[in-house]
PDB file of N, CA and C in Angstrom:
ATOM      1  N   MET A   1      -8.840   0.074  -8.242  1.00 75.00           N
ATOM      2  CA  MET A   1      -9.662  -0.652  -9.187  1.00 75.00           C
ATOM      3  C   MET A   1     -10.131   0.309 -10.265  1.00 75.00           C
ATOM      4  N   THR A   2     -10.013  -0.094 -11.498  1.00 82.00           N
ATOM      5  CA  THR A   2     -10.419   0.717 -12.636  1.00 82.00           C
ATOM      6  C   THR A   2     -11.885   0.447 -12.956  1.00 82.00           C
ATOM      7  N   PRO A   3     -12.693   1.503 -13.116  1.00 82.00           N
ATOM      8  CA  PRO A   3     -14.113   1.281 -13.460  1.00 82.00           C
ATOM      9  C   PRO A   3     -14.225   0.687 -14.857  1.00 82.00           C
ATOM     10  N   PRO A   4     -15.271  -0.088 -15.108  1.00 80.00           N
ATOM     11  CA  PRO A   4     -15.452  -0.682 -16.441  1.00 80.00           C
ATOM     12  C   PRO A   4     -15.726   0.382 -17.493  1.00 80.00           C
ATOM     13  N   GLU A   5     -15.338   0.081 -18.706  1.00 82.00           N
ATOM     14  CA  GLU A   5     -15.603   0.977 -19.830  1.00 82.00           C
ATOM     15  C   GLU A   5     -17.102   0.989 -20.123  1.00 82.00           C
ATOM     16  N   PRO A   6     -17.675   2.144 -20.391  1.00 81.00           N
ATOM     17  CA  PRO A   6     -19.111   2.178 -20.737  1.00 81.00           C
ATOM     18  C   PRO A   6     -19.337   1.509 -22.083  1.00 81.00           C
ATOM     19  N   SER A   7     -20.451   0.841 -22.198  1.00 81.00           N
ATOM     20  CA  SER A   7     -20.780   0.203 -23.473  1.00 81.00           C
ATOM     21  C   SER A   7     -21.415   1.222 -24.406  1.00 81.00           C
ATOM     22  N   ALA A   8     -21.354   0.919 -25.684  1.00 78.00           N
ATOM     23  CA  ALA A   8     -21.946   1.815 -26.684  1.00 78.00           C
ATOM     24  C   ALA A   8     -23.460   1.820 -26.514  1.00 78.00           C
ATOM     25  N   PRO A   9     -24.093   2.986 -26.614  1.00 76.00           N
ATOM     26  CA  PRO A   9     -25.552   3.019 -26.493  1.00 76.00           C
ATOM     27  C   PRO A   9     -26.204   2.225 -27.617  1.00 76.00           C
ATOM     28  N   ARG A  10     -27.313   1.627 -27.298  1.00 72.00           N
ATOM     29  CA  ARG A  10     -28.065   0.902 -28.323  1.00 72.00           C
ATOM     30  C   ARG A  10     -29.528   1.275 -28.201  1.00 72.00           C
ATOM     31  N   GLU A  11     -30.212   1.190 -29.300  1.00 75.00           N
ATOM     32  CA  GLU A  11     -31.627   1.526 -29.308  1.00 75.00           C
ATOM     33  C   GLU A  11     -32.431   0.324 -28.828  1.00 75.00           C
ATOM     34  N   VAL A  12     -33.308   0.550 -27.874  1.00 64.00           N
ATOM     35  CA  VAL A  12     -34.145  -0.501 -27.318  1.00 64.00           C
ATOM     36  C   VAL A  12     -35.581  -0.194 -27.695  1.00 64.00           C
ATOM     37  N   GLU A  13     -36.252  -1.180 -28.260  1.00 72.00           N
ATOM     38  CA  GLU A  13     -37.616  -0.933 -28.715  1.00 72.00           C
ATOM     39  C   GLU A  13     -38.668  -1.304 -27.680  1.00 72.00           C
ATOM     40  N   ASP A  14     -38.416  -2.324 -26.886  1.00 80.00           N
ATOM     41  CA  ASP A  14     -39.430  -2.806 -25.960  1.00 80.00           C
ATOM     42  C   ASP A  14     -38.973  -2.638 -24.520  1.00 80.00           C
ATOM     43  N   LEU A  15     -39.420  -1.569 -23.890  1.00 84.00           N
ATOM     44  CA  LEU A  15     -39.190  -1.371 -22.473  1.00 84.00           C
ATOM     45  C   LEU A  15     -40.492  -1.609 -21.736  1.00 84.00           C
ATOM     46  N   ARG A  16     -40.386  -2.129 -20.544  1.00 87.00           N
ATOM     47  CA  ARG A  16     -41.571  -2.364 -19.722  1.00 87.00           C
ATOM     48  C   ARG A  16     -41.456  -1.473 -18.491  1.00 87.00           C
ATOM     49  N   SER A  17     -42.533  -0.830 -18.128  1.00 87.00           N
ATOM     50  CA  SER A  17     -42.531  -0.021 -16.918  1.00 87.00           C
ATOM     51  C   SER A  17     -43.637  -0.517 -15.995  1.00 87.00           C
ATOM     52  N   ARG A  18     -43.336  -0.462 -14.709  1.00 86.00           N
ATOM     53  CA  ARG A  18     -44.323  -0.854 -13.699  1.00 86.00           C
ATOM     54  C   ARG A  18     -44.214   0.104 -12.529  1.00 86.00           C
ATOM     55  N   SER A  19     -45.316   0.319 -11.866  1.00 85.00           N
ATOM     56  CA  SER A  19     -45.297   1.150 -10.673  1.00 85.00           C
ATOM     57  C   SER A  19     -45.714   0.298  -9.479  1.00 85.00           C
ATOM     58  N   PHE A  20     -45.210   0.685  -8.320  1.00 86.00           N
ATOM     59  CA  PHE A  20     -45.474  -0.059  -7.098  1.00 86.00           C
ATOM     60  C   PHE A  20     -45.804   0.912  -5.978  1.00 86.00           C
ATOM     61  N   GLN A  21     -46.633   0.495  -5.055  1.00 86.00           N
ATOM     62  CA  GLN A  21     -46.767   1.192  -3.790  1.00 86.00           C
ATOM     63  C   GLN A  21     -46.202   0.238  -2.751  1.00 86.00           C
ATOM     64  N   ILE A  22     -45.119   0.650  -2.124  1.00 86.00           N
ATOM     65  CA  ILE A  22     -44.394  -0.202  -1.187  1.00 86.00           C
ATOM     66  C   ILE A  22     -44.719   0.258   0.227  1.00 86.00           C
ATOM     67  N   THR A  23     -45.142  -0.683   1.059  1.00 89.00           N
ATOM     68  CA  THR A  23     -45.506  -0.393   2.445  1.00 89.00           C
ATOM     69  C   THR A  23     -44.427  -0.949   3.366  1.00 89.00           C
ATOM     70  N   VAL A  24     -44.022  -0.141   4.334  1.00 86.00           N
ATOM     71  CA  VAL A  24     -42.975  -0.535   5.287  1.00 86.00           C
ATOM     72  C   VAL A  24     -43.437  -0.252   6.709  1.00 86.00           C
ATOM     73  N   ASP A  25     -42.650  -0.658   7.675  1.00 88.00           N
ATOM     74  CA  ASP A  25     -42.931  -0.418   9.098  1.00 88.00           C
ATOM     75  C   ASP A  25     -44.303  -0.935   9.504  1.00 88.00           C
ATOM     76  N   ASP A  26     -44.584  -2.184   9.129  1.00 91.00           N
ATOM     77  CA  ASP A  26     -45.862  -2.821   9.482  1.00 91.00           C
ATOM     78  C   ASP A  26     -47.068  -1.993   9.061  1.00 91.00           C
ATOM     79  N   GLY A  27     -46.960  -1.341   7.873  1.00 87.00           N
ATOM     80  CA  GLY A  27     -48.077  -0.586   7.328  1.00 87.00           C
ATOM     81  C   GLY A  27     -48.144   0.859   7.774  1.00 87.00           C
ATOM     82  N   ARG A  28     -47.194   1.316   8.578  1.00 88.00           N
ATOM     83  CA  ARG A  28     -47.236   2.699   9.068  1.00 88.00           C
ATOM     84  C   ARG A  28     -46.737   3.707   8.039  1.00 88.00           C
ATOM     85  N   ASP A  29     -46.019   3.258   7.044  1.00 88.00           N
ATOM     86  CA  ASP A  29     -45.494   4.188   6.037  1.00 88.00           C
ATOM     87  C   ASP A  29     -45.503   3.495   4.684  1.00 88.00           C
ATOM     88  N   SER A  30     -45.633   4.264   3.631  1.00 86.00           N
ATOM     89  CA  SER A  30     -45.574   3.698   2.280  1.00 86.00           C
ATOM     90  C   SER A  30     -45.010   4.746   1.333  1.00 86.00           C
ATOM     91  N   PHE A  31     -44.497   4.278   0.200  1.00 84.00           N
ATOM     92  CA  PHE A  31     -43.993   5.171  -0.828  1.00 84.00           C
ATOM     93  C   PHE A  31     -44.224   4.523  -2.184  1.00 84.00           C
ATOM     94  N   PHE A  32     -44.118   5.322  -3.222  1.00 84.00           N
ATOM     95  CA  PHE A  32     -44.312   4.839  -4.581  1.00 84.00           C
ATOM     96  C   PHE A  32     -42.960   4.628  -5.243  1.00 84.00           C
ATOM     97  N   ALA A  33     -42.885   3.629  -6.115  1.00 85.00           N
ATOM     98  CA  ALA A  33     -41.661   3.345  -6.851  1.00 85.00           C
ATOM     99  C   ALA A  33     -42.015   3.089  -8.304  1.00 85.00           C
ATOM    100  N   LEU A  34     -41.063   3.364  -9.183  1.00 85.00           N
ATOM    101  CA  LEU A  34     -41.227   3.159 -10.614  1.00 85.00           C
ATOM    102  C   LEU A  34     -40.091   2.277 -11.100  1.00 85.00           C
ATOM    103  N   SER A  35     -40.404   1.275 -11.900  1.00 87.00           N
ATOM    104  CA  SER A  35     -39.401   0.375 -12.463  1.00 87.00           C
ATOM    105  C   SER A  35     -39.495   0.430 -13.986  1.00 87.00           C
ATOM    106  N   ILE A  36     -38.355   0.593 -14.651  1.00 88.00           N
ATOM    107  CA  ILE A  36     -38.273   0.561 -16.114  1.00 88.00           C
ATOM    108  C   ILE A  36     -37.283  -0.539 -16.471  1.00 88.00           C
ATOM    109  N   GLU A  37     -37.697  -1.481 -17.317  1.00 90.00           N
ATOM    110  CA  GLU A  37     -36.884  -2.659 -17.607  1.00 90.00           C
ATOM    111  C   GLU A  37     -36.814  -2.938 -19.100  1.00 90.00           C
ATOM    112  N   ASP A  38     -35.659  -3.456 -19.532  1.00 87.00           N
ATOM    113  CA  ASP A  38     -35.498  -3.993 -20.879  1.00 87.00           C
ATOM    114  C   ASP A  38     -35.772  -5.488 -20.763  1.00 87.00           C
ATOM    115  N   GLU A  39     -36.853  -5.949 -21.362  1.00 84.00           N
ATOM    116  CA  GLU A  39     -37.255  -7.350 -21.208  1.00 84.00           C
ATOM    117  C   GLU A  39     -36.265  -8.334 -21.830  1.00 84.00           C
ATOM    118  N   THR A  40     -35.385  -7.869 -22.702  1.00 85.00           N
ATOM    119  CA  THR A  40     -34.433  -8.763 -23.361  1.00 85.00           C
ATOM    120  C   THR A  40     -33.107  -8.858 -22.618  1.00 85.00           C
ATOM    121  N   ASN A  41     -32.928  -8.087 -21.528  1.00 84.00           N
ATOM    122  CA  ASN A  41     -31.655  -8.060 -20.816  1.00 84.00           C
ATOM    123  C   ASN A  41     -31.928  -7.963 -19.319  1.00 84.00           C
ATOM    124  N   ASP A  42     -31.643  -9.031 -18.590  1.00 86.00           N
ATOM    125  CA  ASP A  42     -31.906  -9.053 -17.148  1.00 86.00           C
ATOM    126  C   ASP A  42     -31.075  -8.040 -16.366  1.00 86.00           C
ATOM    127  N   ASP A  43     -29.988  -7.542 -16.962  1.00 88.00           N
ATOM    128  CA  ASP A  43     -29.129  -6.583 -16.277  1.00 88.00           C
ATOM    129  C   ASP A  43     -29.473  -5.134 -16.597  1.00 88.00           C
ATOM    130  N   ALA A  44     -30.476  -4.893 -17.430  1.00 84.00           N
ATOM    131  CA  ALA A  44     -30.830  -3.527 -17.839  1.00 84.00           C
ATOM    132  C   ALA A  44     -32.158  -3.126 -17.211  1.00 84.00           C
ATOM    133  N   TRP A  45     -32.066  -2.436 -16.075  1.00 84.00           N
ATOM    134  CA  TRP A  45     -33.269  -1.978 -15.398  1.00 84.00           C
ATOM    135  C   TRP A  45     -32.935  -0.757 -14.557  1.00 84.00           C
ATOM    136  N   LEU A  46     -33.961  -0.017 -14.245  1.00 86.00           N
ATOM    137  CA  LEU A  46     -33.845   1.178 -13.422  1.00 86.00           C
ATOM    138  C   LEU A  46     -35.031   1.195 -12.483  1.00 86.00           C
ATOM    139  N   MET A  47     -34.768   1.443 -11.208  1.00 83.00           N
ATOM    140  CA  MET A  47     -35.870   1.556 -10.259  1.00 83.00           C
ATOM    141  C   MET A  47     -35.650   2.809  -9.436  1.00 83.00           C
ATOM    142  N   SER A  48     -36.701   3.582  -9.293  1.00 83.00           N
ATOM    143  CA  SER A  48     -36.618   4.838  -8.558  1.00 83.00           C
ATOM    144  C   SER A  48     -37.701   4.874  -7.494  1.00 83.00           C
ATOM    145  N   ASP A  49     -37.319   5.339  -6.318  1.00 77.00           N
ATOM    146  CA  ASP A  49     -38.331   5.505  -5.272  1.00 77.00           C
ATOM    147  C   ASP A  49     -38.800   6.951  -5.184  1.00 77.00           C
ATOM    148  N   THR A  50     -38.340   7.783  -6.097  1.00 68.00           N
ATOM    149  CA  THR A  50     -38.776   9.173  -6.163  1.00 68.00           C
ATOM    150  C   THR A  50     -39.485   9.376  -7.491  1.00 68.00           C
ATOM    151  N   VAL A  51     -40.782   9.452  -7.452  1.00 58.00           N
ATOM    152  CA  VAL A  51     -41.567   9.591  -8.678  1.00 58.00           C
ATOM    153  C   VAL A  51     -42.135  11.004  -8.703  1.00 58.00           C
ATOM    154  N   ARG A  52     -41.757  11.757  -9.713  1.00 59.00           N
ATOM    155  CA  ARG A  52     -42.225  13.132  -9.851  1.00 59.00           C
ATOM    156  C   ARG A  52     -42.639  13.373 -11.293  1.00 59.00           C
ATOM    157  N   ALA A  53     -43.517  14.303 -11.483  1.00 58.00           N
ATOM    158  CA  ALA A  53     -43.907  14.684 -12.835  1.00 58.00           C
ATOM    159  C   ALA A  53     -42.738  15.386 -13.510  1.00 58.00           C
ATOM    160  N   LEU A  54     -42.541  15.117 -14.780  1.00 56.00           N
ATOM    161  CA  LEU A  54     -41.417  15.698 -15.509  1.00 56.00           C
ATOM    162  C   LEU A  54     -41.435  17.220 -15.472  1.00 56.00           C
ATOM    163  N   GLU A  55     -42.621  17.823 -15.504  1.00 61.00           N
ATOM    164  CA  GLU A  55     -42.678  19.285 -15.502  1.00 61.00           C
ATOM    165  C   GLU A  55     -42.205  19.889 -14.172  1.00 61.00           C
ATOM    166  N   ASN A  56     -42.133  19.082 -13.106  1.00 60.00           N
ATOM    167  CA  ASN A  56     -41.637  19.564 -11.825  1.00 60.00           C
ATOM    168  C   ASN A  56     -40.125  19.362 -11.663  1.00 60.00           C
ATOM    169  N   MET A  57     -39.483  18.725 -12.621  1.00 56.00           N
ATOM    170  CA  MET A  57     -38.054  18.465 -12.567  1.00 56.00           C
ATOM    171  C   MET A  57     -37.304  19.601 -13.245  1.00 56.00           C
ATOM    172  N   ARG A  58     -36.913  20.616 -12.499  1.00 53.00           N
ATOM    173  CA  ARG A  58     -36.191  21.754 -13.053  1.00 53.00           C
ATOM    174  C   ARG A  58     -34.994  22.057 -12.215  1.00 53.00           C
TER     175      ARG A  58
END
């Protein structure tokens, strides 16, 4: 199977970000997640369960 061709980058003006604290194992564990979404495109979103300060990303 051939992977799809990447689309040309486009400038997006309105992104929405939300943060979540997700609890699992009947409340015994939890983690933080970050979601970044393009409100004009239901297929354009990113969600990460690893949230770190940019200055720690080296």
